[in-house]
Coordinates of C-alpha atoms (C1' of nucleotides) in Angstrom, one line a residue:
Chain A
M75 CA -13.0 39.6 -11.0
P76 CA -10.5 37.2 -9.4
S77 CA -9.1 38.6 -6.1
P78 CA -7.0 36.8 -3.6
D79 CA -8.9 35.4 -0.6
P80 CA -6.4 34.7 2.2
H81 CA -8.7 32.3 3.9
A82 CA -9.3 30.2 0.7
M83 CA -5.6 29.8 -0.2
A84 CA -4.8 29.2 3.5
M85 CA -6.7 25.9 3.1
L86 CA -4.3 24.9 0.3
V87 CA -1.2 26.0 2.3
R88 CA -2.4 23.9 5.3
K89 CA -2.9 20.9 3.1
L90 CA 0.5 21.2 1.4
E91 CA 2.2 21.7 4.7
S92 CA 0.7 18.4 5.8
I93 CA 2.9 16.7 3.2
A94 CA 5.9 18.9 2.8
D95 CA 7.6 22.1 4.0
L96 CA 7.2 25.5 2.3
S97 CA 9.3 28.6 2.7
A98 CA 7.8 31.9 3.7
E99 CA 8.2 33.2 0.2
E100 CA 6.5 30.1 -1.3
R101 CA 3.7 30.4 1.2
E102 CA 3.2 34.0 0.2
A103 CA 3.1 33.2 -3.5
I104 CA 0.5 30.5 -3.0
L105 CA -1.6 32.9 -0.9
G106 CA -1.4 35.4 -3.8
L107 CA -2.8 33.0 -6.3
P108 CA -5.9 34.3 -8.2
L109 CA -9.1 32.5 -7.6
R110 CA -12.8 32.5 -8.1
T111 CA -15.0 30.8 -5.6
Q112 CA -18.2 29.0 -6.3
A113 CA -20.9 27.3 -4.1
L114 CA -22.4 24.0 -5.5
Q115 CA -25.2 21.7 -4.4
A116 CA -24.6 18.1 -3.6
K117 CA -24.2 15.7 -6.6
Q118 CA -23.1 18.3 -9.1
D119 CA -20.5 17.8 -11.6
I120 CA -17.5 20.0 -11.5
V121 CA -15.7 18.7 -14.6
R122 CA -16.6 15.8 -16.8
E123 CA -14.8 13.0 -18.6
G124 CA -13.7 14.5 -22.0
D125 CA -13.5 18.1 -20.8
R126 CA -10.3 20.1 -21.3
P127 CA -10.3 22.4 -18.2
S128 CA -8.2 25.6 -17.9
Q129 CA -8.3 25.8 -14.2
C130 CA -7.9 23.6 -11.1
C131 CA -10.4 23.3 -8.3
L132 CA -9.6 23.6 -4.6
I133 CA -12.2 22.3 -2.2
L134 CA -12.9 24.9 0.6
N135 CA -15.9 23.1 2.1
G136 CA -17.8 19.8 1.6
W137 CA -16.8 16.6 -0.1
A138 CA -16.1 15.6 -3.7
C139 CA -15.2 12.5 -5.6
R140 CA -13.7 11.5 -8.9
Y141 CA -15.5 8.8 -10.8
K142 CA -15.9 6.8 -14.0
L143 CA -19.1 5.6 -15.5
L144 CA -19.5 2.3 -17.4
G145 CA -22.4 0.7 -19.2
E146 CA -25.4 -0.7 -17.4
G147 CA -25.3 2.1 -14.8
R148 CA -22.0 0.9 -13.3
R149 CA -20.0 3.6 -11.5
Q150 CA -16.6 3.4 -9.9
I151 CA -15.7 6.2 -7.5
L152 CA -11.9 6.7 -7.8
S153 CA -11.1 8.9 -4.9
L154 CA -12.8 10.9 -2.1
H155 CA -11.8 14.5 -1.5
I156 CA -12.1 16.7 1.5
P157 CA -11.4 20.5 2.1
G158 CA -7.9 21.5 1.2
D159 CA -7.7 18.9 -1.6
V160 CA -7.1 19.9 -5.3
P161 CA -8.7 16.9 -6.9
D162 CA -8.1 17.8 -10.5
L163 CA -4.5 18.9 -10.1
Q164 CA -3.6 16.3 -12.7
S165 CA -5.3 18.5 -15.3
L166 CA -2.3 20.8 -15.2
H167 CA -0.4 18.3 -17.4
L168 CA -3.1 15.9 -18.6
H169 CA -5.2 18.1 -20.8
T170 CA -8.2 15.8 -21.4
M171 CA -10.1 14.6 -18.4
D172 CA -10.2 10.8 -18.4
H173 CA -12.8 10.7 -15.6
S174 CA -15.3 13.0 -14.0
L175 CA -15.2 15.1 -10.8
G176 CA -18.4 16.0 -8.8
T177 CA -19.5 17.1 -5.4
L178 CA -20.9 14.6 -2.9
T179 CA -22.2 17.1 -0.5
K180 CA -22.9 20.8 -0.7
A181 CA -19.5 22.4 -1.3
T182 CA -17.7 25.6 -1.8
L183 CA -14.9 25.6 -4.3
A184 CA -12.1 27.9 -5.4
F185 CA -11.0 27.7 -9.0
I186 CA -7.4 28.5 -9.8
P187 CA -6.3 29.2 -13.4
H188 CA -3.8 26.7 -14.9
D189 CA -1.8 29.7 -16.1
A190 CA -1.2 31.0 -12.6
L191 CA -0.3 27.6 -11.3
R192 CA 2.2 26.9 -14.1
A193 CA 3.8 30.3 -13.6
L194 CA 4.1 29.4 -9.9
T195 CA 5.8 26.1 -10.6
V196 CA 8.3 27.7 -13.0
R197 CA 9.2 30.4 -10.5
F198 CA 9.4 28.1 -7.5
P199 CA 10.7 24.6 -8.4
N200 CA 10.0 23.5 -4.9
V201 CA 6.4 24.4 -5.1
A202 CA 6.3 22.3 -8.3
A203 CA 7.9 19.5 -6.3
V204 CA 5.3 19.8 -3.6
L205 CA 2.3 19.8 -6.0
W206 CA 3.9 16.9 -7.9
R207 CA 4.3 15.1 -4.6
D208 CA 0.6 15.7 -3.9
T209 CA -0.3 14.0 -7.2
L210 CA 2.0 11.2 -6.3
I211 CA 0.3 10.6 -3.0
D212 CA -2.9 10.5 -5.0
A213 CA -1.4 7.8 -7.1
A214 CA -0.3 5.9 -4.0
T215 CA -3.9 5.9 -2.8
F216 CA -5.1 4.6 -6.1
R217 CA -2.5 1.8 -5.8
E218 CA -3.9 1.0 -2.3
W219 CA -7.5 1.0 -3.5
M220 CA -6.5 -1.2 -6.4
T221 CA -4.9 -3.7 -4.1
G222 CA -8.0 -3.8 -2.0
M223 CA -10.4 -4.3 -4.9
G224 CA -8.2 -7.0 -6.4
R225 CA -7.1 -8.9 -3.3
R226 CA -9.1 -7.9 -0.2
D227 CA -12.6 -9.1 0.7
A228 CA -15.4 -6.8 1.4
Y229 CA -14.8 -6.8 5.2
E230 CA -11.1 -5.9 4.9
R231 CA -11.8 -3.3 2.1
I232 CA -14.3 -1.4 4.3
A233 CA -12.2 -1.6 7.3
H234 CA -9.3 -0.3 5.3
L235 CA -11.3 2.7 3.8
F236 CA -12.4 3.7 7.3
C237 CA -8.9 3.8 8.6
E238 CA -7.8 5.8 5.6
L239 CA -10.6 8.3 5.9
Y240 CA -9.9 8.9 9.5
L241 CA -6.1 9.4 9.1
K242 CA -6.6 11.8 6.1
Q243 CA -8.9 14.0 8.1
E244 CA -6.8 13.8 11.2
A245 CA -3.8 15.0 9.2
V246 CA -5.4 18.3 8.3
G247 CA -7.0 18.8 11.7
L248 CA -10.5 17.7 10.8
A249 CA -10.7 14.8 13.2
T250 CA -9.4 13.4 16.5
E251 CA -10.0 10.6 18.9
H252 CA -10.9 8.1 16.2
R253 CA -14.0 9.9 15.2
C254 CA -14.6 11.7 11.9
Q255 CA -17.2 12.8 9.4
I256 CA -18.1 10.5 6.5
P257 CA -21.1 12.4 5.0
L258 CA -21.6 9.8 2.3
T259 CA -24.4 7.4 1.6
Q260 CA -23.9 3.7 1.6
I261 CA -24.5 3.8 -2.2
E262 CA -21.5 6.1 -2.6
L263 CA -19.3 4.2 -0.3
S264 CA -20.2 1.0 -2.2
D265 CA -19.3 2.6 -5.4
A266 CA -15.9 3.6 -4.0
L267 CA -15.2 0.1 -2.8
G268 CA -16.5 -1.9 -5.8
L269 CA -19.3 -3.5 -3.8
T270 CA -23.1 -3.4 -4.0
P271 CA -25.0 -1.4 -1.4
V272 CA -26.7 -4.5 -0.1
H273 CA -23.6 -6.3 0.6
F274 CA -21.9 -3.2 2.1
N275 CA -24.8 -2.8 4.4
R276 CA -24.5 -6.4 5.6
V277 CA -20.8 -6.2 6.2
L278 CA -21.2 -3.0 8.0
K279 CA -23.8 -4.5 10.3
E280 CA -21.3 -7.2 11.1
M281 CA -18.7 -4.6 12.0
R282 CA -21.1 -2.8 14.2
E283 CA -22.1 -6.0 16.0
K284 CA -18.5 -6.7 16.7
R285 CA -18.3 -3.3 18.2
L286 CA -15.4 -2.2 16.0
I287 CA -17.1 0.9 14.6
A288 CA -20.4 3.0 15.1
M289 CA -21.9 5.0 12.3
K290 CA -24.7 7.4 12.6
A291 CA -25.7 10.7 10.9
G292 CA -22.6 10.9 8.8
T293 CA -20.2 10.3 11.7
L294 CA -17.9 7.4 12.0
A295 CA -16.6 6.4 15.4
I296 CA -13.9 3.8 15.3
E297 CA -14.3 2.0 18.6
A298 CA -11.5 -0.4 18.3
W299 CA -8.8 1.1 16.1
D300 CA -6.2 -1.5 16.7
E301 CA -8.5 -4.4 15.9
L302 CA -9.9 -2.7 12.9
A303 CA -6.4 -1.9 11.5
R304 CA -5.2 -5.4 12.2
A305 CA -8.2 -6.9 10.4
C306 CA -7.3 -5.2 7.2
E307 CA -3.5 -5.2 7.6
F308 CA -3.6 -1.4 7.6
D309 CA -0.2 0.3 7.0
P310 CA -0.4 4.1 6.7
T311 CA 2.9 4.4 4.7
Y312 CA 1.1 4.9 1.5
L313 CA -0.5 8.1 2.8
H314 CA 3.0 9.6 3.0
L315 CA 1.9 12.0 5.7
V316 CA 5.3 12.4 7.5
K317 CA 6.9 15.4 6.0
R318 CA 10.4 15.0 4.5
Q319 CA 10.5 11.4 5.6
S320 CA 8.1 9.5 3.5
Chain B
M77 CA 32.1 5.2 -12.5
P78 CA 28.9 6.5 -14.0
S79 CA 29.5 7.4 -17.7
P80 CA 26.8 8.6 -20.1
D81 CA 25.5 5.7 -22.4
P82 CA 23.8 7.5 -25.4
H83 CA 21.9 4.4 -26.2
A84 CA 20.4 3.9 -22.7
M85 CA 19.1 7.4 -22.3
A86 CA 17.8 7.4 -25.9
M87 CA 15.3 4.9 -24.6
L88 CA 14.1 7.5 -22.1
V89 CA 14.0 10.2 -24.7
R90 CA 11.9 8.1 -27.0
K91 CA 9.5 7.3 -24.2
L92 CA 9.2 10.9 -23.2
E93 CA 8.7 12.0 -26.7
S94 CA 5.8 9.6 -27.0
I95 CA 3.9 11.6 -24.4
A96 CA 5.3 15.2 -24.9
D97 CA 7.7 17.4 -26.8
L98 CA 11.3 18.1 -25.8
S99 CA 13.6 20.9 -27.1
A100 CA 17.0 19.9 -28.4
E101 CA 18.7 21.3 -25.3
E102 CA 16.4 19.3 -23.1
R103 CA 17.1 16.2 -25.1
E104 CA 20.8 16.7 -24.8
A105 CA 20.5 17.2 -21.0
I106 CA 18.6 14.0 -20.7
L107 CA 21.2 12.2 -22.8
G108 CA 23.8 13.4 -20.5
L109 CA 22.4 12.0 -17.3
P110 CA 24.7 9.8 -15.3
L111 CA 23.8 6.2 -15.1
R112 CA 24.8 2.7 -14.0
T113 CA 23.5 -0.3 -15.9
Q114 CA 22.7 -3.6 -14.5
A115 CA 21.5 -7.0 -15.8
L116 CA 18.9 -8.9 -13.7
Q117 CA 17.4 -12.4 -14.0
A118 CA 13.6 -12.9 -14.1
K119 CA 11.6 -12.5 -10.9
Q120 CA 14.2 -10.4 -9.0
D121 CA 13.3 -7.5 -6.8
I122 CA 14.7 -4.1 -7.8
V123 CA 13.4 -2.1 -4.8
R124 CA 11.2 -3.4 -2.0
E125 CA 8.4 -1.9 0.0
G126 CA 9.9 0.1 2.9
D127 CA 13.1 1.0 1.0
R128 CA 14.3 4.6 0.7
P129 CA 16.0 4.5 -2.8
S130 CA 18.4 7.3 -3.9
Q131 CA 18.0 6.5 -7.6
C132 CA 15.4 5.7 -10.2
C133 CA 15.4 2.7 -12.6
L134 CA 15.1 2.9 -16.4
I135 CA 14.2 -0.2 -18.1
L136 CA 16.3 -0.8 -21.1
N137 CA 15.3 -4.3 -21.8
G138 CA 12.7 -6.8 -20.5
W139 CA 9.6 -6.3 -18.4
A140 CA 9.1 -5.3 -14.7
C141 CA 6.1 -4.9 -12.4
R142 CA 5.2 -3.1 -9.2
Y143 CA 3.3 -5.1 -6.8
K144 CA 2.1 -5.3 -3.1
L145 CA 1.9 -8.4 -0.9
L146 CA -0.8 -9.2 1.6
G147 CA -1.3 -12.0 4.0
E148 CA -2.0 -15.6 2.9
G149 CA 0.2 -15.2 -0.1
R150 CA -1.9 -12.7 -1.8
R151 CA -0.2 -10.5 -4.4
Q152 CA -1.6 -7.5 -6.4
I153 CA 0.4 -6.5 -9.4
L154 CA -0.1 -2.7 -9.7
S155 CA 1.5 -1.9 -13.1
L156 CA 3.4 -3.6 -15.9
H157 CA 6.5 -1.9 -17.3
I158 CA 8.3 -2.2 -20.7
P159 CA 11.5 -0.8 -22.0
G160 CA 11.7 3.0 -21.8
D161 CA 9.6 3.1 -18.6
V162 CA 10.9 4.5 -15.3
P163 CA 8.7 2.6 -12.9
D164 CA 9.9 4.1 -9.7
L165 CA 10.0 7.7 -10.8
Q166 CA 7.6 8.4 -7.9
S167 CA 10.5 7.8 -5.5
L168 CA 11.9 11.2 -6.5
H169 CA 9.3 12.8 -4.2
L170 CA 7.9 9.9 -2.1
H171 CA 10.9 8.8 -0.2
T172 CA 9.6 5.6 1.2
M173 CA 8.5 2.9 -1.1
D174 CA 4.9 1.8 -0.4
H175 CA 5.2 -1.1 -2.8
S176 CA 7.9 -3.3 -4.4
L177 CA 9.3 -3.3 -7.9
G178 CA 10.7 -6.4 -9.5
T179 CA 11.5 -7.9 -12.9
L180 CA 9.2 -10.3 -14.6
T181 CA 11.6 -11.4 -17.3
K182 CA 15.4 -11.1 -17.6
A183 CA 16.1 -7.4 -17.9
T184 CA 18.7 -4.7 -18.3
L185 CA 18.3 -1.7 -16.2
A186 CA 19.8 1.8 -16.0
F187 CA 19.9 3.5 -12.6
I188 CA 19.9 7.3 -12.5
P189 CA 20.7 9.1 -9.2
H190 CA 17.9 11.2 -7.8
D191 CA 20.3 14.1 -7.4
A192 CA 20.9 14.3 -11.1
L193 CA 17.3 14.0 -11.9
R194 CA 16.3 16.7 -9.3
A195 CA 19.0 19.0 -10.7
L196 CA 17.6 18.5 -14.2
T197 CA 14.1 19.3 -13.1
V198 CA 15.3 22.6 -11.5
R199 CA 17.3 23.6 -14.5
F200 CA 14.5 22.6 -17.0
P201 CA 11.0 23.2 -15.7
N202 CA 9.7 21.7 -18.9
V203 CA 11.5 18.5 -18.3
A204 CA 10.0 18.5 -14.7
A205 CA 6.6 18.9 -16.4
V206 CA 7.2 16.0 -18.7
L207 CA 8.4 13.7 -16.0
W208 CA 5.5 14.8 -13.8
R209 CA 3.2 14.1 -16.7
D210 CA 4.6 10.6 -17.0
T211 CA 3.7 10.0 -13.3
L212 CA 0.3 11.4 -14.0
I213 CA -0.3 8.9 -16.8
D214 CA 0.8 6.2 -14.4
A215 CA -1.9 7.4 -12.1
A216 CA -4.4 7.5 -14.9
T217 CA -3.6 3.8 -15.6
F218 CA -4.1 3.0 -12.0
R219 CA -7.6 4.6 -12.1
E220 CA -8.5 2.6 -15.2
W221 CA -7.3 -0.7 -13.5
M222 CA -9.1 0.2 -10.3
T223 CA -12.4 0.8 -12.4
G224 CA -11.8 -2.7 -13.9
M225 CA -11.4 -4.4 -10.7
G226 CA -14.3 -2.7 -9.1
R227 CA -16.8 -2.8 -11.9
R228 CA -15.7 -4.9 -14.8
D229 CA -16.1 -8.7 -14.9
A230 CA -13.2 -11.0 -15.7
Y231 CA -13.9 -11.1 -19.4
E232 CA -14.0 -7.3 -19.8
R233 CA -11.0 -6.9 -17.5
I234 CA -8.9 -9.2 -19.6
A235 CA -9.9 -7.7 -22.9
H236 CA -9.1 -4.3 -21.5
L237 CA -5.7 -5.3 -20.4
F238 CA -4.9 -6.7 -23.8
C239 CA -6.0 -3.6 -25.6
E240 CA -3.9 -1.5 -23.2
L241 CA -0.7 -3.5 -23.5
Y242 CA -0.9 -3.5 -27.2
L243 CA -1.4 0.3 -27.5
K244 CA 1.4 1.0 -25.0
Q245 CA 3.8 -1.1 -27.0
E246 CA 2.6 0.4 -30.3
A247 CA 3.3 3.9 -28.9
V248 CA 7.0 3.3 -28.5
G249 CA 7.4 1.3 -31.6
L250 CA 7.5 -2.2 -30.0
A251 CA 4.3 -3.5 -31.8
T252 CA 2.3 -3.2 -34.9
E253 CA -0.6 -4.9 -36.6
H254 CA -2.4 -5.9 -33.4
R255 CA 0.4 -8.2 -32.4
C256 CA 2.6 -7.8 -29.4
Q257 CA 4.8 -9.5 -26.9
I258 CA 3.3 -10.3 -23.5
P259 CA 6.1 -12.4 -21.9
L260 CA 4.2 -13.1 -18.7
T261 CA 2.7 -16.2 -17.2
Q262 CA -1.0 -16.6 -16.6
I263 CA -0.2 -16.4 -12.9
E264 CA 1.3 -13.0 -13.3
L265 CA -1.5 -11.7 -15.5
S266 CA -4.0 -13.0 -12.9
D267 CA -2.2 -11.1 -10.1
A268 CA -2.4 -8.0 -12.3
L269 CA -6.1 -8.4 -12.8
G270 CA -7.2 -9.5 -9.4
L271 CA -8.3 -13.0 -10.6
T272 CA -7.1 -16.5 -9.9
P273 CA -5.1 -18.3 -12.6
V274 CA -7.7 -21.0 -13.0
H275 CA -10.5 -18.5 -13.8
F276 CA -8.2 -16.4 -16.0
N277 CA -7.4 -19.6 -18.0
R278 CA -11.1 -20.4 -18.4
V279 CA -12.0 -17.0 -19.7
L280 CA -9.0 -16.8 -22.0
K281 CA -10.1 -20.1 -23.5
E282 CA -13.4 -18.5 -24.1
M283 CA -11.8 -15.6 -25.9
R284 CA -9.8 -17.9 -28.0
E285 CA -12.8 -19.9 -29.0
K286 CA -14.5 -16.8 -30.1
R287 CA -11.5 -16.0 -32.2
L288 CA -10.9 -12.6 -30.6
I289 CA -7.4 -13.4 -29.8
A290 CA -4.6 -15.9 -30.0
M291 CA -1.8 -16.3 -27.5
K292 CA 1.2 -18.6 -27.8
A293 CA 4.8 -18.4 -26.6
G294 CA 4.4 -15.0 -25.1
T295 CA 2.9 -13.4 -28.2
L296 CA -0.5 -11.9 -28.3
A297 CA -2.3 -11.5 -31.5
I298 CA -5.6 -9.6 -31.4
E299 CA -7.6 -11.1 -34.2
A300 CA -10.7 -8.9 -33.8
W301 CA -9.6 -5.6 -32.4
D302 CA -12.9 -3.9 -32.8
E303 CA -14.9 -6.5 -31.2
L304 CA -12.4 -6.9 -28.3
A305 CA -12.4 -3.2 -27.7
R306 CA -16.2 -3.0 -27.8
A307 CA -16.6 -5.9 -25.4
C308 CA -14.8 -4.0 -22.7
E309 CA -15.8 -0.5 -23.7
F310 CA -12.2 0.4 -24.3
D311 CA -11.4 4.1 -24.6
P312 CA -7.7 5.0 -25.0
T313 CA -8.0 8.5 -23.6
Y314 CA -6.5 7.5 -20.3
L315 CA -3.2 6.5 -21.9
H316 CA -2.8 10.2 -22.9
L317 CA -0.6 9.2 -25.8
V318 CA -1.4 12.1 -28.1
K319 CA 1.2 14.8 -27.5
R320 CA 0.0 18.3 -26.5
Q321 CA -3.6 17.3 -26.9
S322 CA -4.4 14.8 -24.1
Chain C
dC6 C1' -48.7 13.9 5.8
dG7 C1' -46.9 12.0 1.9
dC8 C1' -43.1 11.5 -1.5
dG9 C1' -38.5 10.2 -2.4
dC10 C1' -34.2 8.6 -1.2
dT11 C1' -31.6 5.7 1.9
dA12 C1' -31.1 1.7 5.0
dT13 C1' -32.2 -2.9 6.2
dT14 C1' -33.4 -7.6 5.7
dG15 C1' -34.8 -12.0 3.1
dA16 C1' -34.2 -15.5 -0.5
dG17 C1' -32.2 -17.3 -4.3
dA18 C1' -28.6 -17.2 -8.1
dG19 C1' -24.1 -16.8 -10.1
dA20 C1' -19.4 -15.3 -11.0
dG21 C1' -15.3 -16.5 -9.5
dC22 C1' -12.8 -19.3 -6.0
dT23 C1' -10.6 -23.6 -3.9
dC24 C1' -8.9 -28.1 -4.3
dA25 C1' -7.2 -31.4 -7.1
dA26 C1' -5.6 -34.1 -11.1
dT27 C1' -3.6 -34.2 -15.6
dG28 C1' -1.1 -32.4 -19.6
dT29 C1' 2.8 -29.9 -21.7
dG30 C1' 7.1 -27.7 -22.6
dC31 C1' 11.7 -26.9 -21.5
dG32 C1' 16.2 -26.8 -19.1
dT33 C1' 19.5 -29.8 -16.9
dG34 C1' 22.3 -33.6 -16.0
dG35 C1' 23.8 -38.1 -17.1
Chain D
dC270 C1' 20.3 -37.8 -26.9
dC271 C1' 17.2 -39.1 -23.5
dA272 C1' 15.1 -39.0 -18.7
dC273 C1' 13.8 -36.5 -15.1
dG274 C1' 12.2 -32.4 -12.7
dC275 C1' 9.8 -28.3 -12.4
dA276 C1' 6.9 -24.7 -13.6
dC277 C1' 3.1 -23.4 -16.1
dA278 C1' -1.4 -24.5 -18.5
dT279 C1' -5.6 -26.8 -18.7
dT280 C1' -9.8 -29.1 -17.0
dG281 C1' -13.2 -31.1 -13.5
dA282 C1' -16.0 -30.6 -9.3
dG283 C1' -17.9 -28.4 -5.6
dC284 C1' -18.2 -24.3 -2.8
dT285 C1' -18.8 -19.4 -1.2
dC286 C1' -18.6 -14.7 -1.4
dT287 C1' -21.1 -11.4 -3.4
dC288 C1' -24.8 -10.2 -6.5
dT289 C1' -29.7 -9.5 -8.0
dC290 C1' -34.4 -9.1 -7.1
dA291 C1' -37.7 -7.8 -3.9
dA292 C1' -40.0 -6.1 0.1
dT293 C1' -40.1 -3.3 4.3
dA294 C1' -38.7 0.4 7.3
dG295 C1' -36.8 5.0 8.5
dC296 C1' -36.1 9.7 7.6
dG297 C1' -35.9 14.5 5.8
dC298 C1' -38.3 17.9 3.3
dG299 C1' -41.9 20.4 1.0

DNA sequence: CGCGCTATTGAGAGAGCTCAATGTGCGTGG
DNA sequence: CCACGCACATTGAGCTCTCTCAATAGCGCG
């Protein structure tokens, strides 16, 4: 029986308010969305390529990723998702999944029916705009990753990802002081960057030796933010985190 | 003085109807959008990274691309656009450009004020949904390109792009019989694929010698569609061309 | 206390890059 | 109508960043 869980939807409100403003009425409407929560183990699929889902998934806890599989065991991770994200929001208007979505860590999810979301967007055009904006920021991140895979070398690409993951977590209050959680294996990070784990490991070693970063037990500490950001020409514009301005 | 140009907006209607259905009323509203047309030479910027545009650009004629520039003269082309596309639709909700948009060939453009588009989306939630869907298909294409740059070799990547460009033009009536226009230089195609022109040229030669394709004077002829598609594991799902189903 | 997954390091190979030269087609001006 | 200039296409030669294969080490969990 779906019943509103104020805490669950508050995650979504917090996320949306990190990228745009909501009126009190809109906030209430979001908090009243029906949902069904579910706990998953690490490395479980949530939806698969080819599926035609009738709900979206809000991450309450843990990390997830979208990915595509190719022949010969090749995998490309397309995006990484943290609590507050709705990684398959696009399924609201693209009915067939063109990629898969799965957990990376243990995770708690809240599923929201498409019907309820569509009704919300018709009733509140501004909520539609904010959700639309969220998918557009998603696309902006794809563009940045694409640029990295096409034109940045491994060192720059890794540095860029670390800057991005820190800022995304900082934006929703999950990180401060240039330290954040990255509970992923080097294999997963390599698949996100289009590298092999072996090469990723070697470049990481180089960054450690230069004292730009430290990484242990799933925690990343960026010890020289300015230098790291300069090395990869990091420009946070594409994250569009400043409300109403970007 | 902006005055409706039925022919210009008909391009947009045709494009949108290739990805979703519109009611007669919605079609009329789109045809009535205000616009200002402009002719540009090849290789001209339309909007630049950092700009805060107040209008969107509909391509009536010619090709355009979105791109990012990095240090040392590196360029990544993010997407290629043909007549009927609105390549900067995202600027409706992302106010600062995180990339640039420019013409590749001589082109005719129609500029539509954001205000008018926003009013349209508030009045017709279904038009909002269709435009949103268009930006989501854009994002799906980014994901596919990202997958290619991360995990496909040059041969597969080129084959995949050719399949995509043919199908996109076929969908809006600009191509048939596995032949289409690709009025781009090898330099531009290389920047879209994350390759160097030299390597692109060598791989193209290989594809020609295998009689998979022929390319001359801006025209691509895919002489062995099935084999080309198989070589790159081409799956058109991500283009979401089937109305109401994908 | 050992299995299984992940991290790390070594060695050699290769896809794709850089530098460089030559060929080709077309638009412009004389 | 032809010559020149320029941008693009093509080919050669050598290099390097990243990959593959392989072995060892570390760590968490049953």
